[in-house]
Short mmCIF file of C-alpha atoms in Angstrom, two decimals:
data_model
loop_
_atom_site.label_atom_id
_atom_site.label_comp_id
_atom_site.label_asym_id
_atom_site.label_seq_id
_atom_site.Cartn_x
_atom_site.Cartn_y
_atom_site.Cartn_z
CA MET A 1 -75.35 22.11 -87.68
CA LYS A 2 -73.71 25.51 -88.00
CA GLY A 3 -75.75 26.82 -85.20
CA PHE A 4 -74.76 23.85 -83.01
CA LYS A 5 -71.07 24.34 -83.81
CA SER A 6 -71.34 28.03 -83.20
CA LYS A 7 -73.01 27.36 -79.88
CA LEU A 8 -70.29 24.96 -78.95
CA GLY A 9 -67.67 27.41 -80.03
CA MET A 10 -69.26 30.21 -78.11
CA GLY A 11 -69.54 28.02 -75.07
CA ASN A 12 -65.76 27.54 -74.73
CA THR A 13 -63.80 29.70 -72.41
CA PRO A 14 -60.43 31.10 -73.39
CA GLU A 15 -58.81 28.63 -71.04
CA GLN A 16 -60.61 25.78 -72.72
CA ASP A 17 -59.51 27.07 -76.17
CA GLN A 18 -55.94 27.22 -75.01
CA SER A 19 -56.13 23.61 -73.88
CA ARG A 20 -57.14 22.33 -77.31
CA ASP A 21 -54.76 20.07 -79.07
CA PRO A 22 -53.32 22.02 -82.12
CA GLN A 23 -53.18 18.81 -84.12
CA LEU A 24 -56.88 18.36 -83.60
CA GLU A 25 -57.54 21.98 -84.71
CA VAL A 26 -55.50 21.56 -87.96
CA GLN A 27 -57.46 18.43 -88.90
CA SER A 28 -60.73 20.21 -88.30
CA GLU A 29 -59.78 23.11 -90.56
CA GLN A 30 -58.67 20.73 -93.33
CA GLN A 31 -61.91 18.78 -93.11
CA SER A 32 -63.92 21.93 -93.35
CA THR A 33 -62.02 22.98 -96.43
CA ASP A 34 -61.86 19.69 -98.22
CA GLN A 35 -65.35 18.42 -97.27
CA PRO A 36 -68.72 19.95 -97.11
CA GLU A 37 -69.76 21.25 -93.70
CA THR A 38 -71.47 18.52 -91.75
CA SER A 39 -72.20 18.11 -87.99
CA SER A 40 -70.11 15.48 -85.88
CA PRO A 41 -71.80 14.67 -82.56
CA TRP A 42 -69.34 11.91 -81.61
CA TYR A 43 -66.31 14.10 -81.99
CA THR A 44 -67.88 16.92 -80.08
CA ILE A 45 -68.85 14.66 -77.15
CA THR A 46 -65.40 13.02 -76.96
CA VAL A 47 -63.50 16.28 -76.72
CA ASP A 48 -65.83 17.59 -74.07
CA SER A 49 -65.47 14.42 -72.06
CA ILE A 50 -61.71 14.71 -72.14
CA ARG A 51 -61.95 18.26 -71.02
CA GLN A 52 -64.28 17.39 -68.19
CA GLY A 53 -61.96 14.51 -67.10
CA LYS A 54 -59.03 16.87 -66.88
CA HIS A 55 -61.03 19.22 -64.69
CA LYS A 56 -61.97 16.37 -62.36
CA MET A 57 -58.38 15.18 -62.19
CA ARG A 58 -57.23 18.66 -61.17
CA ARG A 59 -59.82 18.85 -58.45
CA ARG A 60 -58.87 15.43 -57.15
CA LEU A 61 -55.16 16.31 -57.12
CA MET A 62 -55.91 19.52 -55.30
CA ILE A 63 -58.01 17.68 -52.73
CA ALA A 64 -55.30 15.01 -52.30
CA ALA A 65 -52.61 17.68 -51.89
CA GLY A 66 -54.69 19.43 -49.30
CA SER A 67 -55.24 16.18 -47.44
CA LEU A 68 -51.53 15.50 -47.43
CA VAL A 69 -50.86 18.92 -45.98
CA VAL A 70 -53.40 18.32 -43.22
CA VAL A 71 -52.05 14.83 -42.41
CA GLY A 72 -48.46 16.13 -42.40
CA GLY A 73 -49.45 18.87 -40.04
CA LEU A 74 -51.12 16.39 -37.74
CA ILE A 75 -48.09 14.09 -37.80
CA TRP A 76 -45.71 16.98 -37.08
CA ALA A 77 -47.86 18.16 -34.22
CA GLY A 78 -48.03 14.64 -32.78
CA THR A 79 -44.27 14.22 -33.06
CA GLN A 80 -43.70 17.48 -31.27
CA TYR A 81 -46.01 16.40 -28.45
CA VAL A 82 -44.31 13.02 -28.01
CA THR A 83 -40.89 14.66 -28.08
CA ALA A 84 -41.94 17.17 -25.48
CA ASN A 85 -43.12 14.38 -23.19
CA THR A 86 -40.12 12.05 -23.69
CA ILE A 87 -37.73 12.46 -20.70
CA PRO A 88 -34.20 11.11 -20.04
CA TYR A 89 -33.52 9.00 -16.93
CA TYR A 90 -30.87 6.58 -15.61
CA VAL A 91 -31.04 2.89 -14.76
CA VAL A 92 -28.93 2.10 -11.66
CA SER A 93 -27.28 -1.34 -11.54
CA VAL A 94 -25.21 -3.11 -8.90
CA LYS A 95 -22.82 -5.71 -10.30
CA GLY A 96 -24.88 -5.85 -13.52
CA GLN A 97 -28.25 -6.24 -11.74
CA ALA A 98 -30.67 -3.30 -12.19
CA ILE A 99 -32.15 -2.08 -8.88
CA GLY A 100 -34.12 1.00 -10.02
CA THR A 101 -34.12 4.33 -11.83
CA ILE A 102 -33.20 7.93 -11.01
CA LEU A 103 -33.77 11.21 -12.83
CA HIS A 104 -30.34 12.76 -12.33
CA GLN A 105 -26.88 11.36 -11.70
CA GLU A 106 -26.35 14.13 -9.16
CA GLU A 107 -28.82 12.30 -6.90
CA LEU A 108 -26.43 9.32 -6.85
CA GLN A 109 -23.41 11.48 -6.06
CA GLN A 110 -25.30 13.19 -3.25
CA LEU A 111 -26.14 9.78 -1.74
CA PHE A 112 -22.45 8.79 -1.92
CA THR A 113 -21.40 12.03 -0.22
CA THR A 114 -23.95 11.64 2.57
CA LYS A 115 -23.16 7.96 3.15
CA ARG A 116 -19.41 8.58 3.17
CA ALA A 117 -19.82 11.35 5.75
CA ALA A 118 -21.98 9.07 7.94
CA TYR A 119 -19.33 6.33 7.96
CA GLN A 120 -16.58 8.86 8.72
CA LYS A 121 -18.61 10.24 11.63
CA LYS A 122 -19.14 6.74 12.99
CA TYR A 123 -15.41 5.90 12.80
CA PRO A 124 -13.63 9.25 13.33
CA LYS A 125 -10.24 7.65 14.02
CA ALA A 126 -10.18 5.85 10.66
CA THR A 127 -9.94 7.06 7.07
CA MET A 128 -13.16 5.68 5.62
CA VAL A 129 -13.63 4.92 1.92
CA LEU A 130 -17.08 4.21 0.42
CA ASN A 131 -17.15 1.03 -1.64
CA THR A 132 -18.82 2.03 -4.92
CA ASN A 133 -17.26 -0.65 -7.11
CA GLY A 134 -19.83 -2.38 -9.30
CA ILE A 135 -22.35 0.50 -9.18
CA THR A 136 -23.12 1.74 -12.72
CA THR A 137 -25.70 3.91 -14.47
CA THR A 138 -27.13 3.64 -18.00
CA GLU A 139 -28.91 6.56 -19.67
CA GLU A 140 -32.37 5.78 -21.13
CA ARG A 141 -35.23 7.89 -22.71
CA ALA A 142 -38.94 7.07 -22.69
CA TYR A 143 -42.37 8.69 -23.31
CA LYS A 144 -43.80 9.75 -19.96
CA ALA A 145 -41.30 7.45 -18.13
CA GLN A 146 -42.21 6.50 -14.57
CA VAL A 147 -39.02 7.18 -12.49
CA ASN A 148 -38.89 6.52 -8.73
CA SER A 149 -35.62 8.03 -7.50
CA ALA A 150 -36.58 7.84 -3.81
CA ASN A 151 -37.09 4.07 -3.78
CA THR A 152 -33.98 3.47 -5.86
CA LEU A 153 -31.77 5.58 -3.57
CA LYS A 154 -33.27 3.97 -0.48
CA THR A 155 -32.52 0.49 -1.84
CA LEU A 156 -28.99 1.48 -2.78
CA ASP A 157 -28.41 3.14 0.60
CA GLY A 158 -29.02 -0.19 2.30
CA MET A 159 -26.51 -1.90 0.01
CA LEU A 160 -23.62 0.58 0.40
CA THR A 161 -20.63 -0.52 2.47
CA ALA A 162 -17.36 1.15 3.45
CA TYR A 163 -13.89 0.12 4.54
CA ALA A 164 -11.05 1.73 6.45
CA LYS A 165 -8.01 2.72 4.45
CA SER A 166 -5.20 1.15 6.51
CA VAL A 167 -1.92 -0.76 6.58
CA ASP A 168 -0.94 -4.06 8.14
CA VAL A 169 2.12 -4.26 10.39
CA ASN A 170 4.52 -6.95 9.21
CA ILE A 171 7.49 -8.02 11.33
CA ASP A 172 9.81 -10.67 9.90
CA GLY A 173 7.08 -11.99 7.61
CA LYS A 174 4.37 -12.12 10.27
CA VAL A 175 1.42 -9.71 10.46
CA ILE A 176 0.84 -8.63 14.07
CA GLY A 177 -1.91 -6.06 13.55
CA VAL A 178 -3.65 -3.47 11.37
CA VAL A 179 -3.39 0.30 11.94
CA LYS A 180 -4.51 3.52 10.28
CA ASP A 181 -1.15 4.63 8.89
CA GLN A 182 2.63 4.80 9.36
CA LYS A 183 2.30 7.51 12.02
CA VAL A 184 0.60 5.02 14.36
CA ILE A 185 3.47 2.55 13.86
CA ASP A 186 6.09 5.22 14.54
CA ALA A 187 4.30 6.27 17.74
CA ALA A 188 4.10 2.63 18.90
CA LEU A 189 7.81 2.06 18.26
CA GLU A 190 8.64 5.14 20.33
CA GLN A 191 6.55 3.76 23.19
CA VAL A 192 8.37 0.41 22.96
CA LYS A 193 11.79 2.10 23.05
CA LYS A 194 10.73 4.28 25.97
CA LYS A 195 9.57 1.22 27.88
CA TYR A 196 13.03 -0.36 27.82
CA THR A 197 15.10 2.81 28.20
CA LYS A 198 13.26 4.86 30.83
CA LYS A 199 14.64 2.68 33.65
CA ALA A 200 18.17 3.27 32.43
CA VAL A 201 17.59 7.00 32.07
CA SER A 202 15.94 7.20 35.50
CA ALA A 203 18.80 5.28 37.08
CA LYS A 204 21.31 7.59 35.41
CA ALA A 205 19.52 10.62 36.79
CA SER A 206 19.38 9.14 40.28
CA THR A 207 23.17 8.75 40.43
CA LYS A 208 23.51 12.54 40.53
CA THR A 209 21.49 12.83 43.74
CA SER A 210 22.12 9.45 45.35
CA LYS A 211 24.02 9.55 48.63
CA LYS A 212 24.62 5.83 48.70
CA ALA A 213 28.31 5.02 48.65
CA TYR A 214 28.49 1.81 46.67
CA PRO A 215 25.47 1.08 44.42
CA LYS A 216 25.78 -0.30 40.90
CA GLN A 217 24.34 2.49 38.78
CA VAL A 218 23.80 3.35 35.13
CA THR A 219 26.24 6.01 34.00
CA GLY A 220 25.15 6.23 30.39
CA LEU A 221 22.79 4.96 27.71
CA GLU A 222 24.97 4.40 24.66
CA SER A 223 22.41 3.43 22.04
CA VAL A 224 19.06 1.83 21.34
CA THR A 225 18.42 -0.33 18.26
CA LEU A 226 15.62 -2.45 16.82
CA LYS A 227 16.59 -5.93 15.70
CA GLN A 228 13.65 -6.56 13.37
CA LYS A 229 12.51 -4.71 10.27
CA VAL A 230 8.96 -3.40 10.30
CA SER A 231 7.22 -3.29 6.91
CA THR A 232 3.71 -2.35 5.83
CA THR A 233 1.19 -3.12 3.07
CA GLU A 234 -1.85 -0.99 2.24
CA ILE A 235 -5.08 -2.93 2.74
CA LYS A 236 -8.85 -2.48 3.11
CA ALA A 237 -9.86 -3.25 6.69
CA ASN A 238 -12.75 -3.35 9.11
CA PRO A 239 -12.45 -0.10 11.13
CA ASN A 240 -13.23 -2.03 14.32
CA LYS A 241 -9.99 -4.00 13.82
CA LEU A 242 -7.66 -0.98 13.79
CA LEU A 243 -5.18 -0.80 16.67
CA SER A 244 -4.16 2.40 18.39
CA SER A 245 -0.47 3.16 18.94
CA THR A 246 -0.79 2.04 22.58
CA GLN A 247 -2.46 -1.23 21.61
CA LEU A 248 0.13 -1.91 18.91
CA ALA A 249 2.98 -1.16 21.35
CA LYS A 250 1.52 -3.73 23.78
CA VAL A 251 1.43 -6.39 21.04
CA MET A 252 5.02 -5.54 20.10
CA MET A 253 6.17 -5.96 23.71
CA THR A 254 4.17 -9.02 24.77
CA GLY A 255 3.41 -10.97 21.59
CA VAL A 256 0.20 -12.84 20.91
CA GLU A 257 1.12 -16.39 21.82
CA SER A 258 0.38 -18.07 25.15
CA PRO A 259 3.22 -19.32 27.38
CA THR A 260 3.96 -23.04 27.65
CA THR A 261 3.63 -24.51 31.14
CA TYR A 262 4.75 -27.87 32.49
CA VAL A 263 3.42 -29.81 35.50
CA VAL A 264 6.20 -31.46 37.50
CA ARG A 265 5.99 -35.26 37.68
CA GLU A 266 7.67 -37.85 39.84
CA GLY A 267 11.37 -38.18 39.11
CA ASP A 268 11.63 -34.82 37.32
CA THR A 269 14.70 -32.63 37.70
CA ILE A 270 15.46 -29.27 36.15
CA SER A 271 18.08 -30.87 33.91
CA SER A 272 15.72 -33.65 32.73
CA ILE A 273 12.90 -31.17 32.02
CA ALA A 274 15.32 -28.94 30.09
CA ALA A 275 16.57 -31.91 28.03
CA ASP A 276 13.03 -33.15 27.26
CA HIS A 277 11.93 -29.74 25.99
CA ASP A 278 15.15 -28.77 24.23
CA ILE A 279 15.76 -25.68 26.35
CA THR A 280 18.52 -24.71 28.77
CA GLN A 281 18.32 -24.88 32.53
CA GLU A 282 19.13 -21.17 32.61
CA GLU A 283 15.94 -20.48 30.62
CA ILE A 284 13.87 -22.44 33.14
CA PHE A 285 15.41 -20.53 36.06
CA ALA A 286 14.95 -17.22 34.22
CA ASN A 287 11.25 -17.95 33.57
CA ASN A 288 10.73 -19.24 37.12
CA PRO A 289 12.92 -17.06 39.41
CA LYS A 290 11.31 -18.41 42.61
CA ILE A 291 11.84 -22.08 41.81
CA ASP A 292 14.02 -24.08 44.18
CA GLU A 293 15.05 -27.39 42.64
CA MET A 294 15.58 -29.01 46.03
CA ALA A 295 12.07 -28.01 47.17
CA MET A 296 10.30 -28.74 43.86
CA GLN A 297 7.16 -30.84 44.37
CA ILE A 298 5.05 -33.08 42.14
CA GLY A 299 2.26 -30.96 40.67
CA ASP A 300 4.24 -27.72 40.65
CA GLU A 301 3.81 -25.73 37.45
CA LEU A 302 6.85 -24.41 35.59
CA MET A 303 6.67 -21.80 32.87
CA LEU A 304 8.95 -23.21 30.17
CA THR A 305 8.45 -20.48 27.60
CA VAL A 306 7.15 -16.96 27.67
CA PRO A 307 5.40 -15.16 24.81
CA GLN A 308 8.12 -13.88 22.53
CA PRO A 309 7.77 -10.18 21.70
CA PRO A 310 7.86 -9.69 17.91
CA ILE A 311 10.03 -6.59 18.42
CA THR A 312 13.48 -6.85 20.01
CA VAL A 313 14.86 -3.63 21.47
CA THR A 314 18.59 -3.82 22.13
CA THR A 315 20.07 -1.31 24.57
CA PHE A 316 23.73 -0.72 25.38
CA GLU A 317 24.13 0.73 28.87
CA ASP A 318 27.22 1.75 30.82
CA TYR A 319 27.28 0.76 34.47
CA SER A 320 29.71 1.51 37.24
CA GLU A 321 29.96 -0.15 40.61
CA GLN A 322 31.98 0.92 43.61
CA ILE A 323 33.13 -1.89 45.84
CA VAL A 324 35.07 -1.96 49.04
CA THR A 325 38.63 -3.20 48.65
CA GLU A 326 40.12 -5.12 51.48
CA PRO A 327 43.45 -3.86 52.80
CA ALA A 328 46.51 -5.50 51.38
CA VAL A 329 48.21 -7.84 53.80
CA GLU A 330 51.84 -7.04 54.52
CA ILE A 331 53.65 -9.98 56.00
CA ARG A 332 56.76 -9.35 58.00
CA LYS A 333 58.74 -12.42 58.82
CA SER A 334 60.21 -13.18 62.16
CA GLU A 335 62.65 -15.95 62.75
CA THR A 336 61.79 -15.88 66.41
CA MET A 337 58.24 -17.01 65.85
CA ARG A 338 57.20 -20.48 64.87
CA GLU A 339 55.70 -21.08 61.48
CA GLY A 340 51.95 -20.74 61.91
CA GLU A 341 52.24 -18.13 64.61
CA SER A 342 51.37 -14.57 63.66
CA LYS A 343 50.72 -11.19 65.17
CA VAL A 344 48.82 -8.28 63.69
CA VAL A 345 50.67 -5.07 64.26
CA ALA A 346 48.50 -2.85 61.98
CA GLN A 347 44.85 -3.47 61.13
CA GLY A 348 45.00 -1.40 57.94
CA SER A 349 42.02 0.32 56.32
CA LYS A 350 39.65 -0.53 53.53
CA GLY A 351 39.64 1.29 50.25
CA LEU A 352 37.26 1.87 47.32
CA LYS A 353 37.49 1.17 43.63
CA ARG A 354 35.11 1.81 40.77
CA ILE A 355 34.48 -1.04 38.34
CA ASP A 356 33.03 -0.17 34.92
CA TYR A 357 30.78 -2.44 32.86
CA ARG A 358 28.95 -2.32 29.56
CA VAL A 359 25.62 -4.14 29.69
CA THR A 360 23.79 -5.33 26.60
CA LYS A 361 20.07 -5.88 27.11
CA GLN A 362 17.32 -7.17 24.86
CA ASN A 363 13.81 -6.12 25.85
CA GLY A 364 15.10 -5.21 29.29
CA GLN A 365 16.73 -8.60 29.94
CA MET A 366 20.50 -8.70 30.37
CA LEU A 367 22.15 -10.44 27.46
CA ARG A 368 25.78 -9.72 28.14
CA GLU A 369 27.83 -7.88 30.78
CA GLU A 370 31.36 -6.80 29.84
CA TRP A 371 34.00 -5.78 32.35
CA LEU A 372 35.62 -2.59 31.01
CA GLY A 373 38.11 -1.90 33.74
CA GLN A 374 38.55 -0.53 37.24
CA GLU A 375 39.92 2.54 39.00
CA VAL A 376 40.96 2.98 42.64
CA THR A 377 39.02 5.88 44.14
CA LYS A 378 40.31 5.44 47.68
CA LYS A 379 43.52 3.69 48.58
CA SER A 380 43.54 1.15 51.35
CA SER A 381 46.29 0.92 53.93
CA PRO A 382 47.90 -2.49 54.39
CA LYS A 383 47.29 -4.83 57.22
CA VAL A 384 50.64 -5.69 58.76
CA ILE A 385 51.14 -9.16 60.13
CA ILE A 386 54.25 -10.58 61.69
CA LYS A 387 54.67 -14.29 61.06
CA GLY A 388 57.17 -16.77 62.22
CA THR A 389 59.57 -18.24 59.67
CA LYS A 390 59.77 -21.64 61.10
CA VAL A 391 58.79 -24.05 58.25
CA VAL A 392 55.07 -24.65 57.99
CA GLN A 393 54.08 -25.91 54.48
CA GLY A 394 50.71 -25.22 52.76
CA GLU A 395 49.83 -21.95 54.44
CA GLY A 396 48.89 -18.96 52.30
CA SER A 397 50.03 -15.39 52.72
CA GLY A 398 46.60 -13.82 52.31
CA ASN A 399 47.71 -11.92 49.20
CA PHE A 400 45.99 -13.42 46.17
CA MET A 401 47.06 -13.28 42.54
CA TRP A 402 44.87 -13.56 39.45
CA PRO A 403 44.45 -17.30 38.75
CA VAL A 404 44.57 -16.68 34.97
CA SER A 405 47.17 -14.69 33.03
CA GLY A 406 45.72 -11.81 31.00
CA ALA A 407 42.41 -12.28 32.80
CA SER A 408 39.23 -10.52 31.74
CA VAL A 409 35.99 -10.69 33.77
CA THR A 410 33.06 -11.94 31.66
CA SER A 411 30.57 -12.21 34.52
CA PRO A 412 31.02 -10.45 37.87
CA TYR A 413 29.97 -11.47 41.36
CA GLY A 414 26.32 -10.82 42.28
CA GLN A 415 22.77 -11.50 41.17
CA ARG A 416 22.18 -13.35 37.89
CA TRP A 417 18.93 -15.00 36.67
CA GLY A 418 17.40 -14.43 40.09
CA LYS A 419 20.25 -16.13 41.97
CA THR A 420 23.57 -15.09 43.45
CA HIS A 421 26.56 -15.68 41.22
CA LYS A 422 28.99 -16.81 43.92
CA GLY A 423 32.17 -15.92 42.11
CA ILE A 424 33.52 -14.32 38.98
CA ASP A 425 33.96 -15.82 35.51
CA LEU A 426 37.33 -15.25 33.86
CA VAL A 427 38.76 -15.77 30.40
CA GLY A 428 42.37 -15.44 29.36
CA SER A 429 45.22 -17.93 29.32
CA SER A 430 43.95 -21.49 29.49
CA SER A 431 46.37 -22.37 32.28
CA VAL A 432 44.79 -22.12 35.75
CA MET A 433 47.11 -21.26 38.68
CA ALA A 434 46.77 -21.39 42.46
CA ALA A 435 45.94 -17.92 43.75
CA ASP A 436 48.01 -18.47 46.91
CA ASP A 437 49.88 -21.18 48.80
CA GLY A 438 47.73 -23.90 50.25
CA VAL A 439 46.66 -27.53 50.34
CA VAL A 440 44.27 -29.06 47.79
CA SER A 441 41.27 -30.13 49.85
CA TYR A 442 39.27 -31.47 46.89
CA ALA A 443 39.99 -32.31 43.24
CA GLY A 444 37.19 -33.96 41.29
CA THR A 445 33.67 -33.33 39.94
CA MET A 446 30.90 -31.42 41.66
CA THR A 447 27.28 -30.78 40.59
CA GLY A 448 27.05 -27.58 38.66
CA TYR A 449 30.79 -26.91 38.76
CA GLY A 450 31.93 -29.83 36.62
CA ASN A 451 35.62 -30.50 37.22
CA VAL A 452 36.62 -28.47 40.27
CA ILE A 453 39.61 -27.82 42.57
CA ILE A 454 39.28 -26.41 46.09
CA ILE A 455 42.38 -25.10 47.89
CA ASN A 456 42.50 -24.55 51.67
CA HIS A 457 45.07 -21.84 52.33
CA ASN A 458 45.17 -22.71 56.05
CA ASN A 459 44.72 -19.07 57.02
CA GLY A 460 40.94 -18.88 57.00
CA TYR A 461 40.66 -18.59 53.20
CA GLU A 462 39.59 -21.13 50.62
CA THR A 463 39.54 -20.70 46.85
CA LEU A 464 37.51 -22.66 44.29
CA TYR A 465 38.32 -23.21 40.58
CA GLY A 466 35.38 -24.57 38.52
CA HIS A 467 34.38 -25.77 34.98
CA LEU A 468 37.91 -27.13 34.34
CA SER A 469 38.55 -29.28 31.32
CA GLN A 470 41.53 -30.89 33.01
CA ILE A 471 42.67 -31.29 36.63
CA ASP A 472 46.46 -31.36 37.03
CA THR A 473 46.71 -31.81 40.82
CA SER A 474 45.17 -34.11 43.41
CA THR A 475 43.51 -34.00 46.81
CA GLY A 476 46.08 -33.46 49.58
CA ALA A 477 48.71 -31.89 47.30
CA ILE A 478 50.57 -28.84 48.62
CA VAL A 479 50.58 -26.07 46.03
CA GLU A 480 52.36 -22.78 45.81
CA LYS A 481 51.11 -19.42 44.66
CA GLY A 482 51.22 -19.23 40.83
CA GLN A 483 51.60 -23.02 40.42
CA HIS A 484 49.72 -24.60 37.45
CA ILE A 485 46.85 -26.75 38.76
CA GLY A 486 44.52 -27.27 35.76
CA VAL A 487 43.15 -26.16 32.38
CA MET A 488 40.18 -23.85 31.77
CA GLY A 489 37.13 -25.63 30.36
CA ASN A 490 33.34 -25.84 29.87
CA THR A 491 32.22 -28.65 32.19
CA GLY A 492 29.20 -28.59 34.48
CA HIS A 493 26.50 -25.92 34.09
CA SER A 494 28.58 -23.73 31.79
CA THR A 495 27.81 -21.64 28.71
CA GLY A 496 31.31 -21.48 27.29
CA THR A 497 34.98 -22.04 28.11
CA HIS A 498 35.97 -19.99 31.18
CA LEU A 499 37.14 -20.28 34.78
CA HIS A 500 34.69 -19.85 37.64
CA PHE A 501 36.69 -18.49 40.63
CA GLU A 502 35.43 -18.15 44.22
CA VAL A 503 36.90 -16.87 47.50
CA HIS A 504 35.61 -18.02 50.88
CA THR A 505 36.67 -16.84 54.30
CA GLY A 506 35.36 -18.42 57.46
CA GLY A 507 32.90 -20.34 55.31
CA VAL A 508 31.36 -17.12 53.94
CA ILE A 509 31.34 -16.36 50.21
CA GLN A 510 33.23 -13.20 49.23
CA ASN A 511 33.51 -11.00 46.16
CA PRO A 512 36.85 -12.10 44.63
CA LEU A 513 37.40 -8.66 43.10
CA GLY A 514 37.90 -7.32 46.62
CA TYR A 515 40.97 -9.52 47.07
CA LEU A 516 42.63 -9.41 43.69
CA PRO A 517 45.20 -6.71 42.92
#
């Protein structure tokens, strides 16, 4: 047994001795002291087994640790590989609907730049804006992602639209067109103004070189104004709808509505047509300058309205007209000659006087003509007539007076609405007086004139007084120069209270201003 123990003891390595449990060593020494030496196979085998188990456990732990290191290395290497092959990309969506993928956002911006330039080249006169609203990108990452930028950009290219940055033209609440910007509107307005003022300017220039003695000419263009206010609103528009300044000017001057026409029927008159359509007879004559009411036939077409320009250009022009003044008549009485007998001893000579007007026009059409005054530029010499003084009642002297006190001419003699205005219209005192001695040849109503008085002056002259509200004489009455004969009014074809005054000689209409002092 000693030899066995010694062999066991000799067989242990220092490391194995160090691993012995001290408690177990103390017990062994006590047993060897207190008891006789005896061999213990069970004890020896158990200790050795424990030692061998510990060695195996260490080996297993070492193997497991090594395995973990290897697995960790493999996992790390795999992770690095996946990371290296995971790429970022972008999903492109239009109004929330994905249409494809791209690698870089710069590709999208380049498409926008190219497309915008293409639209601008196609519409060089417009300011084009690319419509990119609703186009979004979302960043994604994936292992070996399959990204097809070309197809995505091609699809998006076909979906891109553009609009023209523009403004609408609003006049009195009504849009008449769409233009690029305010500069186009300003240019159009200048063209409109030029349209209605160039005639006046040309006429003014012609007066400096004209050799004509007595034309009515423009002497000045006082001012030009626009009646309506033009406003704008920024909008997105189709570039094909944009108007140029010339096109906009045409719309401003002609409007967009079609004229209203009327086909004449049996029994129609100008007055009945005017009443049925709530317009004036003057408007019908103005729209149809060649119409002759007496020759109007069934089936004739009348233009009742014309397209109304949305822009109203008001011009104030100064006119002057030189007219020939008839020589004053100087009557020398002779008691040796019978009343009614006369003898011209001096023919006299005609003179000249300049009459000044201010004309208000809207879109080139005369709205109002004001008589500003007159100036004699060449004096006439009187015509001297010797007349008998034997009593002959109702014969005029040939020298006329103004039939209205404080008279002012509101409409002169000449062309108006395509027709000749046969006399002059006067306002002033309401009392109407005989312009010279004579006999009332007619006192009553007459078509167009309303209440009218005609005086035969029994010397080749007749005078007419129209639109009276009251007639204060009668047919056959002998009247004297300056005698009250009626009251100014608005009867007949009249547009306001005034006196219409005419002078006739030998049955021929004359300009009354040539006979009034």
